[in-house]
């Protein structure tokens, strides 16, 4: 069926029905698998929706509908795509998660051996053909940001630490010409990018 039906326990009387346009694969009510579900919202997770979203590859999006089931009449609140076909989804109020969620990693708790906690502590170390660059990322710039002396045949490891100590201030890092993707740096964390220069020249980072 391509609808959600609301009925009363005990009498099994149909109270309301609302179309969801596609076959429903799964339903999710926050806390629905618990002893005391919250019962205000329902999420219809649909399947076989080939005509709905832009076909950009072998795996297409499926629609999901967020429905308010708290009143006498159900109300469609949101219709949005999901990737794949979700099974056995769960949801809880954000208030259960927010108080204990990590806002950022303290630099004092960063035990990565390549961490750099201040701009002055960054630098370049060469061991044969291996070059290690310890650098920081902060709003506005990387440091060090002018790297000279790297040669063909070198393998360069950029160890980048985001020294921001504020929530949701992430930075990205990538080296032009690298055959690996860039990295996202959450505040207080260190990531490493490997790069092998293929030709002489100037390479932006």
Coordinates of C-alpha atoms in Angstrom, one line a residue:
X1 CA 0.0 0.0 0.0
X2 CA 1.2 3.6 -0.7
X3 CA -0.4 5.1 2.4
X4 CA -0.1 5.2 6.2
X5 CA -3.2 4.3 8.1
X6 CA -3.9 5.3 11.7
X7 CA -6.2 3.1 13.7
X8 CA -7.3 2.7 17.3
X9 CA -6.0 -0.1 19.5
X10 CA -8.8 -2.4 20.8
X11 CA -11.6 -1.3 18.4
X12 CA -9.3 -1.3 15.4
X13 CA -11.3 1.6 14.0
X14 CA -9.5 3.5 11.2
X15 CA -9.0 7.0 12.4
X16 CA -7.2 8.5 9.4
X17 CA -5.1 7.7 6.4
X18 CA -2.5 9.7 4.5
X19 CA -0.9 8.9 1.1
X20 CA 2.9 8.6 0.9
X21 CA 2.9 8.1 -2.9
X22 CA 5.2 5.0 -2.9
X23 CA 5.3 1.6 -1.3
X24 CA 6.3 1.8 2.3
X25 CA 9.3 -0.4 3.1
X26 CA 9.6 0.4 6.8
X27 CA 8.1 2.7 9.4
X28 CA 9.9 4.5 12.2
X29 CA 8.4 6.2 15.3
X30 CA 10.9 7.7 17.7
X31 CA 11.2 5.3 20.6
X32 CA 8.9 2.9 18.7
X33 CA 10.9 -0.2 19.8
X34 CA 10.9 0.9 23.4
X35 CA 8.4 0.6 26.3
X36 CA 7.4 4.2 26.0
X37 CA 7.6 5.6 22.5
X38 CA 7.3 9.4 22.1
X39 CA 4.5 9.0 19.6
X40 CA 4.4 12.4 18.0
X41 CA 6.1 11.7 14.7
X42 CA 6.3 8.9 12.2
X43 CA 8.8 8.5 9.4
X44 CA 7.7 6.5 6.3
X45 CA 10.7 5.0 4.6
X46 CA 9.7 4.2 1.0
X47 CA 11.1 2.0 -1.7
X48 CA 11.1 1.5 -5.5
X49 CA 11.0 5.2 -6.4
X50 CA 12.7 5.3 -9.7
X51 CA 10.8 8.3 -11.1
X52 CA 11.3 10.6 -8.1
X53 CA 14.8 11.9 -8.0
X54 CA 17.5 12.7 -10.6
X55 CA 19.1 9.4 -11.7
X56 CA 22.8 10.0 -11.1
X57 CA 24.1 6.4 -10.8
X58 CA 23.2 2.8 -10.2
X59 CA 21.9 3.6 -6.7
X60 CA 19.1 6.0 -6.6
X61 CA 17.6 8.0 -3.7
X62 CA 14.4 6.9 -2.0
X63 CA 11.9 9.3 -0.5
X64 CA 11.0 9.5 3.2
X65 CA 8.0 11.3 4.6
X66 CA 8.0 12.8 8.1
X67 CA 4.4 12.8 9.4
X68 CA 2.9 14.4 12.5
X69 CA 0.6 11.7 14.0
X70 CA -0.2 13.5 17.3
X71 CA -3.6 14.9 16.3
X72 CA -6.9 13.5 15.0
X73 CA -5.7 14.1 11.4
X74 CA -2.1 13.2 10.3
X75 CA -0.1 15.9 8.7
X76 CA 2.8 15.6 6.2
X77 CA 5.6 17.8 7.5
X78 CA 8.5 16.9 5.2
X79 CA 9.3 14.9 2.1
X80 CA 13.0 14.3 1.5
X81 CA 15.4 11.8 -0.1
X82 CA 17.5 9.2 1.6
X83 CA 20.3 7.2 0.1
X84 CA 19.7 3.4 -0.2
X85 CA 16.7 1.9 1.4
X86 CA 16.9 2.4 5.2
X87 CA 15.9 -0.5 7.3
X88 CA 15.0 -0.6 11.0
X89 CA 15.8 3.1 11.6
X90 CA 15.7 4.6 15.1
X91 CA 15.3 8.1 16.4
X92 CA 15.5 9.7 19.8
X93 CA 15.1 13.3 21.0
X94 CA 18.3 15.4 20.5
X95 CA 18.1 16.4 24.1
X96 CA 19.2 12.8 25.0
X97 CA 22.4 13.2 23.0
X98 CA 23.4 16.9 23.2
X99 CA 24.5 17.2 26.8
X100 CA 27.2 14.5 26.4
X101 CA 28.3 15.3 22.9
X102 CA 31.8 16.3 22.2
X103 CA 32.1 19.9 21.0
X104 CA 35.8 19.8 20.2
X105 CA 38.9 17.9 21.1
X106 CA 41.1 19.7 23.6
X107 CA 44.6 20.1 22.3
X108 CA 45.9 18.8 25.6
X109 CA 44.0 15.5 24.9
X110 CA 45.4 15.2 21.4
X111 CA 48.0 12.4 21.7
X112 CA 48.8 12.0 18.0
X113 CA 52.6 11.7 17.7
X114 CA 52.5 14.4 14.9
X115 CA 50.4 16.9 16.7
X116 CA 51.4 20.6 16.5
X117 CA 49.8 22.8 19.1
X118 CA 51.1 26.2 18.1
X119 CA 52.3 28.0 15.0
X120 CA 55.9 28.3 16.3
X121 CA 56.1 24.5 16.8
X122 CA 55.5 23.6 13.1
X123 CA 58.3 22.8 10.7
X124 CA 59.8 20.5 8.1
X125 CA 61.9 17.4 8.8
X126 CA 63.7 15.4 6.1
X127 CA 64.9 11.8 6.5
X128 CA 66.3 10.7 3.2
X129 CA 63.5 10.9 0.7
X130 CA 60.8 11.2 3.3
X131 CA 59.7 14.7 4.3
X132 CA 57.4 15.3 7.3
X133 CA 55.6 18.7 7.5
X134 CA 54.1 19.5 10.8
X135 CA 51.6 22.4 10.4
X136 CA 48.6 24.1 12.0
X137 CA 45.3 25.1 10.5
X138 CA 43.5 28.1 12.0
X139 CA 41.0 30.6 10.6
X140 CA 42.8 32.5 7.9
X141 CA 45.8 30.4 7.2
X142 CA 48.0 27.3 7.5
X143 CA 51.5 27.5 9.0
X144 CA 54.1 26.9 7.7
X145 CA 52.5 27.8 4.4
X146 CA 55.6 28.4 2.2
X147 CA 57.5 25.1 1.8
X148 CA 60.7 25.0 -0.2
X149 CA 63.3 22.3 -0.9
X150 CA 60.9 19.5 -1.8
X151 CA 62.3 17.5 -4.6
X152 CA 61.1 15.0 -7.2
X153 CA 61.3 11.5 -5.7
X154 CA 60.3 12.8 -2.2
X155 CA 57.3 11.5 -0.4
X156 CA 55.8 14.2 1.7
X157 CA 53.6 13.7 4.7
X158 CA 51.6 16.7 5.8
X159 CA 50.6 16.4 9.5
X160 CA 48.0 19.1 10.0
X161 CA 46.5 20.0 13.3
X162 CA 43.4 22.2 13.6
X163 CA 44.2 24.2 16.7
X164 CA 40.8 25.8 16.9
X165 CA 39.2 25.3 20.3
X166 CA 35.7 26.2 19.3
X167 CA 32.7 24.1 18.3
X168 CA 32.1 23.4 14.6
X169 CA 35.1 25.3 13.4
X170 CA 36.5 22.6 11.0
X171 CA 39.1 23.2 8.3
X172 CA 39.9 21.3 5.2
X173 CA 43.3 20.5 3.7
X174 CA 44.4 19.2 0.3
X175 CA 47.6 19.4 -1.8
X176 CA 47.2 20.4 -5.5
X177 CA 48.1 17.4 -7.7
X178 CA 47.7 14.8 -5.0
X179 CA 46.0 11.5 -6.1
X180 CA 44.3 11.3 -2.7
X181 CA 41.4 13.3 -1.5
X182 CA 41.8 16.1 1.0
X183 CA 40.9 15.7 4.7
X184 CA 38.5 17.4 7.0
X185 CA 40.0 18.6 10.3
X186 CA 37.6 18.8 13.2
X187 CA 38.8 21.3 15.9
X188 CA 41.6 20.0 18.0
X189 CA 42.4 17.0 15.8
X190 CA 45.4 16.0 13.6
X191 CA 45.2 14.4 10.2
X192 CA 47.9 13.2 7.8
X193 CA 47.9 13.6 4.0
X194 CA 50.5 11.8 1.8
X195 CA 51.8 13.6 -1.3
X196 CA 54.3 12.6 -4.0
X197 CA 55.2 15.4 -6.4
X198 CA 55.1 14.4 -10.0
X199 CA 56.8 17.4 -11.6
X200 CA 58.8 20.4 -10.6
X201 CA 56.7 23.6 -10.0
X202 CA 54.7 25.5 -7.5
X203 CA 51.9 23.6 -5.8
X204 CA 49.2 25.4 -3.9
X205 CA 47.9 23.8 -0.7

